[in-house]
Amino acid sequence: MSSNHPKGSAEYINRLNKIKVLNLIRESREISRAEIVKRTGLSAPTITRIVDSLINIEQLAEQVGIGESKGGRPPVIVKFRGDDSYVIGIDWGRTHIYAILSDLDGNTLLAHDIKTNPTDGFEADLRLVSKIIEKLIFKSGVNKKKLRGIGVAAAGFHNKTTDVIEYSPNFNWENVDIRKPLTELFDVPVFVDNVSRVMAQGELMYGVGETYKDFVFINIGYGIGSGIILNGEPFFGFEGIAGEIGHNKIHSNAPAGIVCACGKIDCLECYASGRGISKLASEKLKYYPNSSLNKLDELTTQIIAEKAKAGDELALFLFNQAADYLGVSIAFIANLLNPAVIVLGGKVANAGSFFTERIRTVFQREVIQQPARSIDLIQSKLGNEAAAIGAVSLILNEVLNLRE
């Protein structure tokens, strides 16, 4: 449906009313037409016309039965029709590409995970992503006409105005356009955004958003970023690059600091990201000859986390240091934005309670707390699938706003 109607026109008002009703139906799971009238304040004939359109034209709602009568005509029950529309969500990572085929209810029907070579470059990864999408469509057997779109989550400074990733420290990309080639290949809407904001939007649509509409998602993975949700909407900033907390300086007077992938010195990512922790472990091994990390052929963040839980001195030092820096940085965000809650996600955030509890302790020490107001840190409900499910939510957001 076109959204190019002048504000105040009958078409524009009808579209806004239809969006309001569609979102209410989805959020309510099942709801009667009479209840929609009550909760929207719209007239019964208007609701009948809108719901009939959503059922017969947009095919985004369906009648599921008749409710129990409390006197008078029994209520007609409707629900969101998400199980007959499909979306592909891509988590385009530095070392892995994880893709899912999902319905609009967020149910994963098929998934594919493939390891990538970080040195291959954008074009090679793009070919790989295209093959994964083809494989998901073929293996699932879904009707391609019912594919609503493709969502992509990728690390980097995504400019919302130009729709390109201007720069990605994780990939060393510059001015990369993901949307255009995928749109041309598959002839469906394609939406791309920064991975941390995508994860936040996934939580809004399918996770903690059921309870909270104002939160900050902190993505602690290979890099570090945040997605900001204000009043149920993602916050982009002027050009779409809001939330880059991983590239805030954490040492102000260090004589010789660590050079970050972004080119600056002593960013949070240098000490608290998966990349940073692994790199520091390699550099500090010579000072810890008794560390069990010396016996390993490869120092991945996951292995270092396991050694930290087992009490290895170096591994524990690195994770404690990361937690301390994260606690202070997250408290700064909370003091600035005053969200209802902070959501921790990303693979490094899943290292273990020893890590997240230390982050929480430092956060609670540094954040401004009042007796009547308390901001807590909670874990992502979507876990390691947050980015892929969030990519699905990019398309759901377009559907719920009747833009696709």
Tab-separated table of C-alpha atoms in Angstrom, residues 7-347:
chain	number	residue	atom	x	y	z
A	7	LYS	CA	-1.482	14.333	5.732
A	8	GLY	CA	-5.091	14.996	6.658
A	9	SER	CA	-6.490	13.318	3.556
A	10	ALA	CA	-9.074	10.567	3.937
A	11	GLU	CA	-6.595	8.041	2.475
A	12	TYR	CA	-3.907	9.061	4.962
A	13	ILE	CA	-6.263	8.819	7.954
A	14	ASN	CA	-7.576	5.457	6.755
A	15	ARG	CA	-4.012	4.166	6.464
A	16	LEU	CA	-3.122	5.315	9.995
A	17	ASN	CA	-6.273	3.679	11.359
A	18	LYS	CA	-5.498	0.469	9.515
A	19	ILE	CA	-1.929	0.433	10.910
A	20	LYS	CA	-3.302	1.002	14.429
A	21	VAL	CA	-5.773	-1.885	14.074
A	22	LEU	CA	-3.214	-4.254	12.508
A	23	ASN	CA	-0.710	-3.639	15.311
A	24	LEU	CA	-3.394	-4.106	17.954
A	25	ILE	CA	-4.435	-7.428	16.406
A	26	ARG	CA	-0.837	-8.665	16.364
A	27	GLU	CA	-0.045	-7.536	19.908
A	28	SER	CA	-3.275	-9.052	21.267
A	29	ARG	CA	-2.684	-12.441	19.598
A	30	GLU	CA	-6.474	-12.938	19.409
A	31	ILE	CA	-9.057	-10.183	19.779
A	32	SER	CA	-12.728	-9.599	18.987
A	33	ARG	CA	-13.927	-6.905	16.637
A	34	ALA	CA	-15.940	-5.437	19.494
A	35	GLU	CA	-12.797	-5.167	21.635
A	36	ILE	CA	-10.953	-3.455	18.744
A	37	VAL	CA	-13.756	-0.867	18.631
A	38	LYS	CA	-13.443	-0.340	22.386
A	39	ARG	CA	-9.653	-0.022	22.434
A	40	THR	CA	-9.219	2.131	19.326
A	41	GLY	CA	-12.196	4.428	19.770
A	42	LEU	CA	-13.093	3.936	16.103
A	43	SER	CA	-16.663	3.249	15.039
A	44	ALA	CA	-17.962	-0.290	14.510
A	45	PRO	CA	-18.502	0.244	10.733
A	46	THR	CA	-14.942	1.586	10.390
A	47	ILE	CA	-13.510	-1.429	12.221
A	48	THR	CA	-15.604	-3.812	10.100
A	49	ARG	CA	-14.289	-2.201	6.915
A	50	ILE	CA	-10.643	-2.210	8.129
A	51	VAL	CA	-10.699	-5.776	9.454
A	52	ASP	CA	-12.391	-7.067	6.294
A	53	SER	CA	-9.648	-5.393	4.247
A	54	LEU	CA	-6.882	-6.864	6.431
A	55	ILE	CA	-8.445	-10.316	5.983
A	56	ASN	CA	-9.346	-10.231	2.283
A	57	ILE	CA	-6.980	-7.740	0.649
A	58	GLU	CA	-3.757	-7.448	2.661
A	59	GLN	CA	-4.262	-11.023	3.989
A	60	LEU	CA	-2.569	-10.085	7.268
A	61	ALA	CA	-5.451	-11.119	9.544
A	62	GLU	CA	-7.837	-14.033	9.745
A	63	GLN	CA	-11.048	-14.887	11.524
A	64	VAL	CA	-10.452	-17.721	13.967
A	65	GLY	CA	-13.843	-18.281	15.521
A	66	ILE	CA	-16.731	-16.934	17.520
A	67	GLY	CA	-16.306	-15.965	21.162
A	68	GLU	CA	-18.675	-16.621	24.035
A	69	SER	CA	-21.685	-14.314	24.061
A	70	LYS	CA	-22.330	-12.255	27.180
A	71	GLY	CA	-25.718	-11.202	25.917
A	72	GLY	CA	-26.404	-10.104	22.382
A	73	ARG	CA	-24.445	-11.076	19.280
A	74	PRO	CA	-21.423	-13.365	19.964
A	75	PRO	CA	-18.047	-11.663	19.269
A	76	VAL	CA	-16.079	-12.488	16.111
A	77	ILE	CA	-12.433	-13.296	16.985
A	78	VAL	CA	-9.565	-12.323	14.676
A	79	LYS	CA	-5.805	-12.836	14.848
A	80	PHE	CA	-2.670	-11.740	13.017
A	81	ARG	CA	-1.896	-13.996	10.056
A	82	GLY	CA	1.828	-14.475	10.299
A	83	ASP	CA	2.175	-18.164	9.511
A	84	ASP	CA	1.524	-17.851	5.781
A	85	SER	CA	4.078	-15.123	5.013
A	86	TYR	CA	7.814	-15.740	4.996
A	87	VAL	CA	10.939	-13.730	5.647
A	88	ILE	CA	14.655	-14.475	5.420
A	89	GLY	CA	16.843	-12.982	8.134
A	90	ILE	CA	20.620	-12.755	7.681
A	91	ASP	CA	23.122	-12.321	10.511
A	92	TRP	CA	26.177	-11.316	8.466
A	93	GLY	CA	29.008	-11.847	10.915
A	94	ARG	CA	32.751	-11.514	10.731
A	95	THR	CA	33.456	-15.245	11.022
A	96	HIS	CA	30.018	-16.761	10.379
A	97	ILE	CA	26.947	-16.039	8.304
A	98	TYR	CA	23.800	-17.304	10.000
A	99	ALA	CA	20.527	-17.209	8.085
A	100	ILE	CA	16.994	-18.242	8.935
A	101	LEU	CA	13.754	-18.597	7.040
A	102	SER	CA	10.945	-17.550	9.339
A	103	ASP	CA	7.270	-16.742	9.226
A	104	LEU	CA	6.029	-13.349	10.375
A	105	ASP	CA	5.172	-14.824	13.788
A	106	GLY	CA	8.900	-15.269	14.332
A	107	ASN	CA	8.892	-19.065	14.046
A	108	THR	CA	12.147	-20.301	12.506
A	109	LEU	CA	11.345	-22.902	9.866
A	110	LEU	CA	14.841	-23.462	8.497
A	111	ALA	CA	18.319	-22.248	9.443
A	112	HIS	CA	21.741	-22.353	7.853
A	113	ASP	CA	25.068	-21.442	9.449
A	114	ILE	CA	28.304	-21.257	7.512
A	115	LYS	CA	31.804	-20.290	8.547
A	116	THR	CA	33.460	-17.548	6.512
A	117	ASN	CA	37.037	-16.562	5.841
A	118	PRO	CA	37.478	-13.025	7.228
A	119	THR	CA	40.026	-12.230	4.499
A	120	ASP	CA	37.740	-13.067	1.569
A	121	GLY	CA	36.175	-9.620	1.283
A	122	PHE	CA	32.712	-8.256	0.580
A	123	GLU	CA	32.121	-9.656	-2.916
A	124	ALA	CA	32.972	-13.209	-1.866
A	125	ASP	CA	30.713	-12.951	1.188
A	126	LEU	CA	27.910	-11.495	-0.940
A	127	ARG	CA	28.057	-14.522	-3.251
A	128	LEU	CA	27.931	-16.750	-0.185
A	129	VAL	CA	24.898	-14.899	1.212
A	130	SER	CA	23.118	-15.227	-2.148
A	131	LYS	CA	23.737	-18.997	-2.204
A	132	ILE	CA	22.437	-19.346	1.365
A	133	ILE	CA	19.233	-17.480	0.466
A	134	GLU	CA	18.717	-19.698	-2.597
A	135	LYS	CA	19.293	-22.797	-0.480
A	136	LEU	CA	16.763	-21.705	2.180
A	137	ILE	CA	14.091	-21.029	-0.452
A	138	PHE	CA	14.741	-24.319	-2.261
A	139	LYS	CA	14.989	-26.530	0.833
A	140	SER	CA	11.936	-25.027	2.529
A	141	GLY	CA	9.756	-25.409	-0.557
A	142	VAL	CA	7.883	-22.188	0.289
A	143	ASN	CA	6.117	-20.322	-2.483
A	144	LYS	CA	8.481	-17.484	-3.438
A	145	LYS	CA	5.449	-15.241	-3.967
A	146	LYS	CA	4.842	-15.491	-0.227
A	147	LEU	CA	8.358	-14.275	0.596
A	148	ARG	CA	7.788	-10.812	2.066
A	149	GLY	CA	11.424	-9.767	2.034
A	150	ILE	CA	14.990	-10.206	3.229
A	151	GLY	CA	16.430	-8.517	6.306
A	152	VAL	CA	20.171	-8.174	6.869
A	153	ALA	CA	22.056	-7.369	10.077
A	154	ALA	CA	25.683	-6.336	9.566
A	155	ALA	CA	28.259	-4.577	11.711
A	156	GLY	CA	29.224	-1.091	10.619
A	157	PHE	CA	28.221	2.538	10.354
A	158	HIS	CA	25.002	2.243	8.346
A	159	ASN	CA	23.923	5.581	6.903
A	160	LYS	CA	20.122	5.603	6.904
A	161	THR	CA	20.036	8.413	4.337
A	162	THR	CA	22.171	6.687	1.678
A	163	ASP	CA	21.377	3.105	2.820
A	164	VAL	CA	25.034	2.096	2.575
A	165	ILE	CA	27.503	0.935	5.207
A	166	GLU	CA	29.972	3.807	5.148
A	167	TYR	CA	32.589	1.938	7.138
A	168	SER	CA	32.808	-1.284	9.090
A	169	PRO	CA	35.832	-1.754	11.381
A	170	ASN	CA	34.918	-5.427	11.779
A	171	PHE	CA	34.998	-6.140	8.037
A	172	ASN	CA	37.171	-3.259	6.821
A	173	TRP	CA	34.371	-2.305	4.410
A	174	GLU	CA	33.957	1.158	2.936
A	175	ASN	CA	30.759	2.423	1.247
A	176	VAL	CA	29.244	-1.033	0.835
A	177	ASP	CA	25.722	-1.401	-0.612
A	178	ILE	CA	24.159	-4.692	0.484
A	179	ARG	CA	20.553	-3.867	-0.398
A	180	LYS	CA	20.850	-3.162	-4.133
A	181	PRO	CA	22.454	-6.436	-5.343
A	182	LEU	CA	20.182	-8.626	-3.195
A	183	THR	CA	17.090	-6.733	-4.353
A	184	GLU	CA	18.096	-7.248	-7.982
A	185	LEU	CA	18.855	-10.946	-7.444
A	186	PHE	CA	15.696	-11.941	-5.565
A	187	ASP	CA	13.153	-9.277	-6.582
A	188	VAL	CA	11.835	-8.794	-3.039
A	189	PRO	CA	12.194	-5.904	-0.569
A	190	VAL	CA	15.579	-5.948	1.197
A	191	PHE	CA	16.304	-3.986	4.377
A	192	VAL	CA	19.730	-3.580	5.961
A	193	ASP	CA	20.744	-2.053	9.263
A	194	ASN	CA	23.463	-2.052	11.885
A	195	VAL	CA	23.527	-5.371	13.726
A	196	SER	CA	23.109	-3.912	17.240
A	197	ARG	CA	20.040	-1.876	16.278
A	198	VAL	CA	18.647	-4.903	14.431
A	199	MET	CA	19.060	-7.014	17.575
A	200	ALA	CA	17.255	-4.320	19.574
A	201	GLN	CA	14.401	-4.280	17.070
A	202	GLY	CA	14.179	-8.073	17.247
A	203	GLU	CA	13.790	-7.828	21.012
A	204	LEU	CA	11.124	-5.154	20.546
A	205	MET	CA	9.087	-7.303	18.151
A	206	TYR	CA	9.678	-10.801	19.527
A	207	GLY	CA	11.385	-10.539	22.938
A	208	VAL	CA	11.449	-8.070	25.824
A	209	GLY	CA	9.263	-5.674	23.823
A	210	GLU	CA	6.234	-7.508	25.214
A	211	THR	CA	7.058	-5.824	28.525
A	212	TYR	CA	9.276	-2.831	27.706
A	213	LYS	CA	8.999	-0.132	25.033
A	214	ASP	CA	11.998	1.943	26.194
A	215	PHE	CA	15.272	0.052	26.443
A	216	VAL	CA	18.867	-0.061	25.263
A	217	PHE	CA	20.244	-3.290	23.812
A	218	ILE	CA	23.977	-3.736	24.435
A	219	ASN	CA	25.543	-6.080	21.889
A	220	ILE	CA	28.761	-7.589	23.271
A	221	GLY	CA	30.190	-9.773	20.542
A	222	TYR	CA	33.135	-9.640	18.162
A	223	GLY	CA	32.662	-5.875	18.472
A	224	ILE	CA	30.468	-3.792	20.778
A	225	GLY	CA	27.474	-1.667	19.861
A	226	SER	CA	24.067	-0.665	21.120
A	227	GLY	CA	20.548	-0.369	19.778
A	228	ILE	CA	18.289	2.239	21.329
A	229	ILE	CA	14.504	1.812	21.510
A	230	LEU	CA	12.539	4.900	22.564
A	231	ASN	CA	8.767	4.798	22.953
A	232	GLY	CA	8.579	1.588	20.931
A	233	GLU	CA	10.647	2.933	18.025
A	234	PRO	CA	14.328	2.479	17.093
A	235	PHE	CA	16.435	5.613	17.496
A	236	PHE	CA	18.720	6.210	14.514
A	237	GLY	CA	20.261	9.607	15.132
A	238	PHE	CA	20.723	12.196	12.375
A	239	GLU	CA	22.112	9.829	9.717
A	240	GLY	CA	21.504	6.467	11.376
A	241	ILE	CA	24.792	5.992	13.216
A	242	ALA	CA	23.516	6.322	16.798
A	243	GLY	CA	24.549	3.737	19.385
A	244	GLU	CA	28.261	3.227	18.659
A	245	ILE	CA	29.332	2.919	22.308
A	246	GLY	CA	32.080	0.466	21.379
A	247	HIS	CA	34.082	3.344	19.934
A	248	ASN	CA	33.989	5.590	22.974
A	249	LYS	CA	37.346	6.155	24.633
A	250	ILE	CA	37.752	4.586	28.065
A	251	HIS	CA	41.303	5.756	28.895
A	252	SER	CA	41.936	9.480	28.759
A	253	ASN	CA	45.569	9.714	29.861
A	254	ALA	CA	47.152	6.457	28.732
A	255	PRO	CA	50.653	7.229	27.363
A	256	ALA	CA	50.575	4.394	24.802
A	257	GLY	CA	47.185	2.820	24.342
A	258	ILE	CA	45.713	0.151	22.085
A	259	VAL	CA	44.821	1.096	18.513
A	260	CYS	CA	41.212	0.153	17.759
A	261	ALA	CA	40.044	-1.225	14.407
A	262	CYS	CA	38.283	2.120	13.874
A	263	GLY	CA	41.643	3.911	14.048
A	264	LYS	CA	41.148	5.571	17.424
A	265	ILE	CA	43.018	4.734	20.631
A	266	ASP	CA	41.659	2.821	23.628
A	267	CYS	CA	38.046	2.355	22.578
A	268	LEU	CA	35.805	0.165	24.732
A	269	GLU	CA	36.048	-2.534	22.043
A	270	CYS	CA	39.817	-2.797	22.604
A	271	TYR	CA	39.224	-4.210	26.088
A	272	ALA	CA	35.714	-5.660	26.265
A	273	SER	CA	34.802	-7.119	22.846
A	274	GLY	CA	35.488	-10.660	21.693
A	275	ARG	CA	38.172	-9.354	19.382
A	276	GLY	CA	39.716	-7.226	22.141
A	277	ILE	CA	39.747	-9.943	24.781
A	278	SER	CA	41.357	-12.475	22.424
A	279	LYS	CA	43.994	-9.992	21.275
A	280	LEU	CA	44.865	-8.969	24.841
A	281	ALA	CA	45.159	-12.624	25.857
A	282	SER	CA	47.736	-13.236	23.120
A	283	GLU	CA	49.739	-10.166	24.114
A	284	LYS	CA	49.734	-10.879	27.861
A	285	LEU	CA	50.516	-14.604	27.784
A	286	LYS	CA	54.239	-13.958	28.248
A	287	TYR	CA	53.524	-12.308	31.607
A	288	TYR	CA	51.497	-15.324	32.811
A	289	PRO	CA	53.726	-18.384	32.223
A	290	ASN	CA	51.512	-20.569	34.433
A	291	SER	CA	48.296	-19.711	32.656
A	292	SER	CA	46.465	-22.645	31.095
A	293	LEU	CA	45.968	-20.434	28.029
A	294	ASN	CA	49.609	-21.119	27.102
A	295	LYS	CA	48.662	-24.706	26.290
A	296	LEU	CA	46.079	-23.730	23.674
A	297	ASP	CA	46.656	-23.586	19.919
A	298	GLU	CA	43.874	-21.026	19.422
A	299	LEU	CA	42.678	-18.315	21.791
A	300	THR	CA	39.004	-17.812	21.096
A	301	THR	CA	36.861	-15.736	23.427
A	302	GLN	CA	34.705	-18.777	24.182
A	303	ILE	CA	37.719	-20.797	25.337
A	304	ILE	CA	39.065	-17.873	27.378
A	305	ALA	CA	35.644	-17.596	29.065
A	306	GLU	CA	35.715	-21.292	29.948
A	307	LYS	CA	39.190	-20.893	31.457
A	308	ALA	CA	38.018	-17.836	33.398
A	309	LYS	CA	35.177	-19.844	34.914
A	310	ALA	CA	37.725	-22.502	35.872
A	311	GLY	CA	39.779	-19.850	37.715
A	312	ASP	CA	42.652	-19.190	35.282
A	313	GLU	CA	44.319	-15.987	36.498
A	314	LEU	CA	44.865	-14.331	33.118
A	315	ALA	CA	41.480	-15.302	31.686
A	316	LEU	CA	39.694	-14.086	34.807
A	317	PHE	CA	41.647	-10.808	34.787
A	318	LEU	CA	40.648	-10.134	31.170
A	319	PHE	CA	36.957	-10.828	31.734
A	320	ASN	CA	36.857	-8.878	34.992
A	321	GLN	CA	38.507	-5.922	33.282
A	322	ALA	CA	36.025	-6.147	30.415
A	323	ALA	CA	33.102	-6.309	32.857
A	324	ASP	CA	34.355	-3.255	34.773
A	325	TYR	CA	34.673	-1.136	31.631
A	326	LEU	CA	31.294	-2.312	30.363
A	327	GLY	CA	29.573	-1.590	33.683
A	328	VAL	CA	30.820	2.007	33.668
A	329	SER	CA	30.001	2.543	29.965
A	330	ILE	CA	26.501	1.090	30.246
A	331	ALA	CA	25.804	3.214	33.331
A	332	PHE	CA	26.732	6.300	31.294
A	333	ILE	CA	24.173	5.308	28.647
A	334	ALA	CA	21.529	4.693	31.325
A	335	ASN	CA	22.192	8.048	32.991
A	336	LEU	CA	21.954	9.799	29.629
A	337	LEU	CA	18.816	8.122	28.245
A	338	ASN	CA	16.954	6.829	31.329
A	339	PRO	CA	15.579	3.645	29.697
A	340	ALA	CA	13.223	1.305	31.510
A	341	VAL	CA	15.797	-1.492	31.277
A	342	ILE	CA	19.145	-2.434	29.732
A	343	VAL	CA	19.243	-5.662	27.690
A	344	LEU	CA	22.535	-7.562	27.393
A	345	GLY	CA	23.088	-9.656	24.278
A	346	GLY	CA	25.749	-10.959	21.927
A	347	LYS	CA	27.908	-14.068	22.197
